[in-house]
Amino acid sequence: MSTIIDDKVVASAKGPCEIKQDPIIALTKKVDSLYHYRDHYFENHVIEEAINKNNDIEREMKETLAKFDEYNGYEIEGSRAKYYYLKGKTFNVVDRFIPQAEELLSKAVKLEPKLIDAWNELGECYWKKDDIKQAKNCFVGALPHGRNKTSLRNLSMVLRQEAVDNHRQKVDNIRQGVEYAKEAVALDTMDGQSWTILGNAYLASFFTIAQNPATLRLCMSAYLQAEKDVVAKSKPYLFFNKATALKYQEEYKLALEAFERAFSLDPTWDVPRTKWEDLLKYLKDVQNLISSKGRLKTKRLHQMIMALDKKHMGPYKNGSYTSGEKTIKLELTPLENLKEGLNIEKVVFGKVVCWIQNTDAVPFTFCMVDEHTSCLAVTVYNLAEGRGVTVGDSIAIPEPFLTHHKFSYSRNEFDFKSIRVETPVVLVVNGRKLGRDQQASAQLSSFKRSD
């Protein structure tokens, strides 16, 4: 009998040719199929079945692992690393940390240090284990073997989670994270996961560096790109982070809808539902406190309005103020006469009648009433921790930016107005302009699952 071995074809003189598939190829197809099942789950299941997704993936994972048992002891030189990598990747398909995944992937990178995919999977494994330092080492270790989108975007994530000694280092990490995410997107502009991470990097920049609306617009642009990818738009954390950005853009209806989408995609994740409930309560409180003028008694409200004195407008009392070398005229305007958007060369003046409790530090929200008894909300960004205003304070706001919030949602009708203040240093409180010590960037509450 003569046998000629040529890759996958084995010819035998005693019988017809038999096609034998390389086990690595067979296992790769099986693992790819597993990940396709996970990533395209909602193309084959209705959203109401989301509660079953994790269990269904666990079942598919076990079926895939059974395929590996067929090749137990597979020891062809040069392929063991890929075998361990594929099996480790199979365990890694679920959100939770599985020790076997770490063990197998560690073997893979030891046997083949240039196996980039194994480094990335091992980094993901450490990420789930909350070992940020080791996760970073894996992603950094993969890059010398080839710039790739997975290592780059994951580095963007770990830099945001890395423990640092000071705020300057935190800022540097955030900026570097943005650059890594940009590079990942540039390598594959169709990958929604990379766009998601870029959006998250911009969102972290908004909170850590400066609460600049332009940064939020970049963030939203990235999320919109991510939603074009069928895989990315099935991920609950995309909509959770999008909702967070929308909230700070004060696009409240869209934020509520995005939070709702997040917990619909993963009913087992409590955070989006909690944030949704918090925002709904905040909006109800704002509307109720505006309509009731802070729930002040009529006599108390009248006394506060009578106590309004234009001298408490400070530098704005004379109808103009100087900004650098530029003098800007200001006309005292009733709250009810404000137009939507930026009210150039206008100033409003009134009393604080209440502040609104918010589970998040940003924005600081209070209600003010003017001499005509008109009342609206004021949202202040970039306010230092522990700072704010108190009931009875006199407030002057130059060139106010007004938004009229009018929408229906979940059997609730919202109709109220608010002024957005990007920096507290433009405010005059009781005749004094607030100093730079009142300004600071807030810290984003980080949920590792949504990073």
Tab-separated table of C-alpha atoms in Angstrom, residues 165-361:
chain	number	residue	atom	x	y	z
A	165	ASP	CA	-1.482	58.564	41.253
A	166	ASN	CA	-2.894	61.935	40.226
A	167	HIS	CA	-5.415	63.754	38.056
A	168	ARG	CA	-2.795	64.790	35.501
A	169	GLN	CA	-1.981	61.147	34.803
A	170	LYS	CA	-5.689	60.388	34.541
A	171	VAL	CA	-6.086	63.156	31.956
A	172	ASP	CA	-3.068	61.855	30.026
A	173	ASN	CA	-4.582	58.368	30.016
A	174	ILE	CA	-7.903	59.664	28.729
A	175	ARG	CA	-6.212	61.598	25.916
A	176	GLN	CA	-4.076	58.610	24.959
A	177	GLY	CA	-7.187	56.447	25.045
A	178	VAL	CA	-8.870	58.730	22.517
A	179	GLU	CA	-5.857	58.410	20.204
A	180	TYR	CA	-5.788	54.609	20.486
A	181	ALA	CA	-9.518	54.448	19.714
A	182	LYS	CA	-9.083	56.758	16.714
A	183	GLU	CA	-6.348	54.508	15.349
A	184	ALA	CA	-8.542	51.440	15.833
A	185	VAL	CA	-11.339	53.094	13.843
A	186	ALA	CA	-8.911	54.123	11.101
A	187	LEU	CA	-7.848	50.481	10.679
A	188	ASP	CA	-11.461	49.413	10.043
A	189	THR	CA	-14.065	52.146	9.657
A	190	MET	CA	-16.845	49.549	9.385
A	191	ASP	CA	-16.242	48.035	12.826
A	192	GLY	CA	-18.973	49.258	15.159
A	193	GLN	CA	-17.160	48.004	18.247
A	194	SER	CA	-14.254	50.348	17.545
A	195	TRP	CA	-16.662	53.249	16.996
A	196	THR	CA	-18.338	52.398	20.312
A	197	ILE	CA	-15.042	52.523	22.170
A	198	LEU	CA	-14.170	55.833	20.501
A	199	GLY	CA	-17.504	57.218	21.664
A	200	ASN	CA	-16.760	55.998	25.186
A	201	ALA	CA	-13.332	57.644	25.063
A	202	TYR	CA	-14.912	60.975	24.142
A	203	LEU	CA	-17.485	60.531	26.910
A	204	ALA	CA	-14.714	59.956	29.454
A	205	SER	CA	-12.971	63.053	28.119
A	206	PHE	CA	-16.153	65.071	28.673
A	207	PHE	CA	-16.184	64.190	32.345
A	208	THR	CA	-12.486	64.042	33.138
A	209	ILE	CA	-11.070	66.938	31.123
A	210	ALA	CA	-13.883	69.423	30.439
A	211	GLN	CA	-17.654	69.245	30.077
A	212	ASN	CA	-17.538	70.721	26.596
A	213	PRO	CA	-20.637	70.254	24.377
A	214	ALA	CA	-18.365	69.828	21.344
A	215	THR	CA	-16.895	66.703	22.972
A	216	LEU	CA	-20.390	65.296	23.450
A	217	ARG	CA	-21.128	65.903	19.778
A	218	LEU	CA	-18.027	63.893	18.823
A	219	CYS	CA	-19.188	61.201	21.217
A	220	MET	CA	-22.657	61.055	19.661
A	221	SER	CA	-21.212	60.983	16.143
A	222	ALA	CA	-19.151	57.911	17.057
A	223	TYR	CA	-22.174	56.149	18.571
A	224	LEU	CA	-24.238	56.840	15.456
A	225	GLN	CA	-21.503	55.232	13.357
A	226	ALA	CA	-21.465	52.249	15.718
A	227	GLU	CA	-25.205	51.711	15.276
A	228	LYS	CA	-24.660	51.088	11.561
A	229	ASP	CA	-22.966	47.800	12.536
A	230	VAL	CA	-25.460	45.020	13.201
A	231	VAL	CA	-23.157	43.465	15.800
A	232	ALA	CA	-22.453	46.670	17.732
A	233	LYS	CA	-26.086	47.716	17.855
A	234	SER	CA	-26.988	44.480	19.630
A	235	LYS	CA	-24.743	45.410	22.570
A	236	PRO	CA	-26.549	46.965	25.549
A	237	TYR	CA	-23.539	49.011	26.631
A	238	LEU	CA	-23.639	50.979	23.359
A	239	PHE	CA	-27.105	52.255	24.213
A	240	PHE	CA	-26.266	52.730	27.885
A	241	ASN	CA	-23.348	55.007	27.058
A	242	LYS	CA	-25.309	56.719	24.304
A	243	ALA	CA	-28.068	57.420	26.834
A	244	THR	CA	-25.518	58.903	29.225
A	245	ALA	CA	-24.259	61.256	26.513
A	246	LEU	CA	-27.804	62.201	25.494
A	247	LYS	CA	-28.669	62.977	29.092
A	248	TYR	CA	-25.860	65.515	29.334
A	249	GLN	CA	-26.878	66.959	25.981
A	250	GLU	CA	-30.266	67.391	27.678
A	251	GLU	CA	-31.907	65.320	24.953
A	252	TYR	CA	-34.028	63.730	27.623
A	253	LYS	CA	-36.569	61.764	25.580
A	254	LEU	CA	-33.838	60.186	23.452
A	255	ALA	CA	-31.844	59.409	26.617
A	256	LEU	CA	-34.815	57.624	28.198
A	257	GLU	CA	-35.360	55.613	25.020
A	258	ALA	CA	-31.676	54.619	24.877
A	259	PHE	CA	-31.625	53.527	28.533
A	260	GLU	CA	-34.770	51.500	27.831
A	261	ARG	CA	-33.125	49.889	24.813
A	262	ALA	CA	-30.089	48.961	26.938
A	263	PHE	CA	-32.060	47.080	29.575
A	264	SER	CA	-34.278	45.496	26.913
A	265	LEU	CA	-31.181	43.997	25.280
A	266	ASP	CA	-29.972	42.656	28.629
A	267	PRO	CA	-32.695	42.408	31.296
A	268	THR	CA	-30.158	40.906	33.731
A	269	TRP	CA	-28.140	44.149	33.825
A	270	ASP	CA	-29.689	46.376	36.505
A	271	VAL	CA	-27.702	49.588	35.947
A	272	PRO	CA	-29.512	50.858	32.799
A	273	ARG	CA	-32.918	50.363	34.410
A	274	THR	CA	-31.795	52.187	37.548
A	275	LYS	CA	-30.435	55.095	35.488
A	276	TRP	CA	-33.677	55.179	33.492
A	277	GLU	CA	-35.731	55.355	36.689
A	278	ASP	CA	-33.443	58.050	38.133
A	279	LEU	CA	-33.720	60.232	35.031
A	280	LEU	CA	-37.497	59.850	34.878
A	281	LYS	CA	-37.763	60.878	38.533
A	282	TYR	CA	-35.393	63.829	37.981
A	283	LEU	CA	-37.513	65.129	35.102
A	284	LYS	CA	-40.730	64.770	37.088
A	285	ASP	CA	-39.140	66.592	40.019
A	286	VAL	CA	-37.903	69.430	37.782
A	287	GLN	CA	-41.323	69.900	36.211
A	288	ASN	CA	-43.171	69.746	39.528
A	289	LEU	CA	-40.803	72.159	41.274
A	290	ILE	CA	-40.977	74.662	38.418
A	291	SER	CA	-44.787	74.595	38.354
A	292	SER	CA	-44.964	74.946	42.160
A	293	LYS	CA	-42.124	77.523	42.266
A	294	GLY	CA	-40.095	75.371	44.592
A	295	ARG	CA	-43.128	74.567	46.735
A	296	LEU	CA	-42.613	77.863	48.549
A	297	LYS	CA	-45.534	79.379	50.387
A	298	THR	CA	-47.001	82.452	48.739
A	299	LYS	CA	-45.836	84.810	51.489
A	300	ARG	CA	-42.253	83.451	51.431
A	301	LEU	CA	-42.123	83.695	47.618
A	302	HIS	CA	-43.393	87.281	47.714
A	303	GLN	CA	-40.755	88.236	50.307
A	304	MET	CA	-37.972	86.760	48.162
A	305	ILE	CA	-39.119	88.578	45.032
A	306	MET	CA	-39.424	91.869	46.918
A	307	ALA	CA	-35.848	91.369	48.157
A	308	LEU	CA	-34.475	91.372	44.599
A	309	ASP	CA	-32.053	94.259	44.290
A	310	LYS	CA	-30.236	95.098	41.048
A	311	LYS	CA	-27.051	95.816	42.968
A	312	HIS	CA	-26.859	92.039	43.405
A	313	MET	CA	-26.346	91.748	39.644
A	314	GLY	CA	-22.736	92.733	40.329
A	315	PRO	CA	-20.752	93.476	37.152
A	316	TYR	CA	-23.904	93.051	35.051
A	317	LYS	CA	-25.962	95.774	36.785
A	318	ASN	CA	-24.868	98.639	34.515
A	319	GLY	CA	-26.063	97.066	31.288
A	320	SER	CA	-22.734	95.745	30.040
A	321	TYR	CA	-19.663	93.781	31.024
A	322	THR	CA	-16.121	93.375	29.763
A	323	SER	CA	-14.775	90.073	28.476
A	324	GLY	CA	-11.074	90.427	27.684
A	325	GLU	CA	-10.834	93.537	25.525
A	326	LYS	CA	-14.455	93.269	24.403
A	327	THR	CA	-17.385	95.117	25.998
A	328	ILE	CA	-20.712	93.296	25.745
A	329	LYS	CA	-24.041	95.070	26.205
A	330	LEU	CA	-26.606	93.374	28.404
A	331	GLU	CA	-30.330	94.056	28.635
A	332	LEU	CA	-32.199	92.814	31.690
A	333	THR	CA	-34.864	90.489	30.300
A	334	PRO	CA	-37.828	88.711	31.942
A	335	LEU	CA	-37.543	84.927	31.928
A	336	GLU	CA	-40.770	84.649	29.962
A	337	ASN	CA	-39.304	86.746	27.127
A	338	LEU	CA	-36.305	84.494	26.483
A	339	LYS	CA	-36.114	82.775	23.120
A	340	GLU	CA	-34.952	79.216	22.582
A	341	GLY	CA	-31.207	78.961	22.072
A	342	LEU	CA	-28.623	81.609	22.904
A	343	ASN	CA	-30.025	84.963	24.016
A	344	ILE	CA	-27.265	87.339	22.930
A	345	GLU	CA	-26.837	90.590	24.891
A	346	LYS	CA	-29.506	89.581	27.410
A	347	VAL	CA	-29.203	88.960	31.140
A	348	VAL	CA	-31.686	87.367	33.535
A	349	PHE	CA	-31.911	87.999	37.258
A	350	GLY	CA	-33.862	86.182	39.942
A	351	LYS	CA	-33.963	84.246	43.173
A	352	VAL	CA	-33.155	80.591	43.824
A	353	VAL	CA	-36.334	78.930	45.077
A	354	CYS	CA	-35.073	75.345	45.270
A	355	TRP	CA	-32.399	72.962	44.085
A	356	ILE	CA	-33.188	69.576	42.650
A	357	GLN	CA	-31.706	66.391	44.026
A	358	ASN	CA	-29.917	64.388	41.373
A	359	THR	CA	-28.312	60.969	41.817
A	360	ASP	CA	-25.508	62.129	39.499
A	361	ALA	CA	-23.225	65.027	40.368
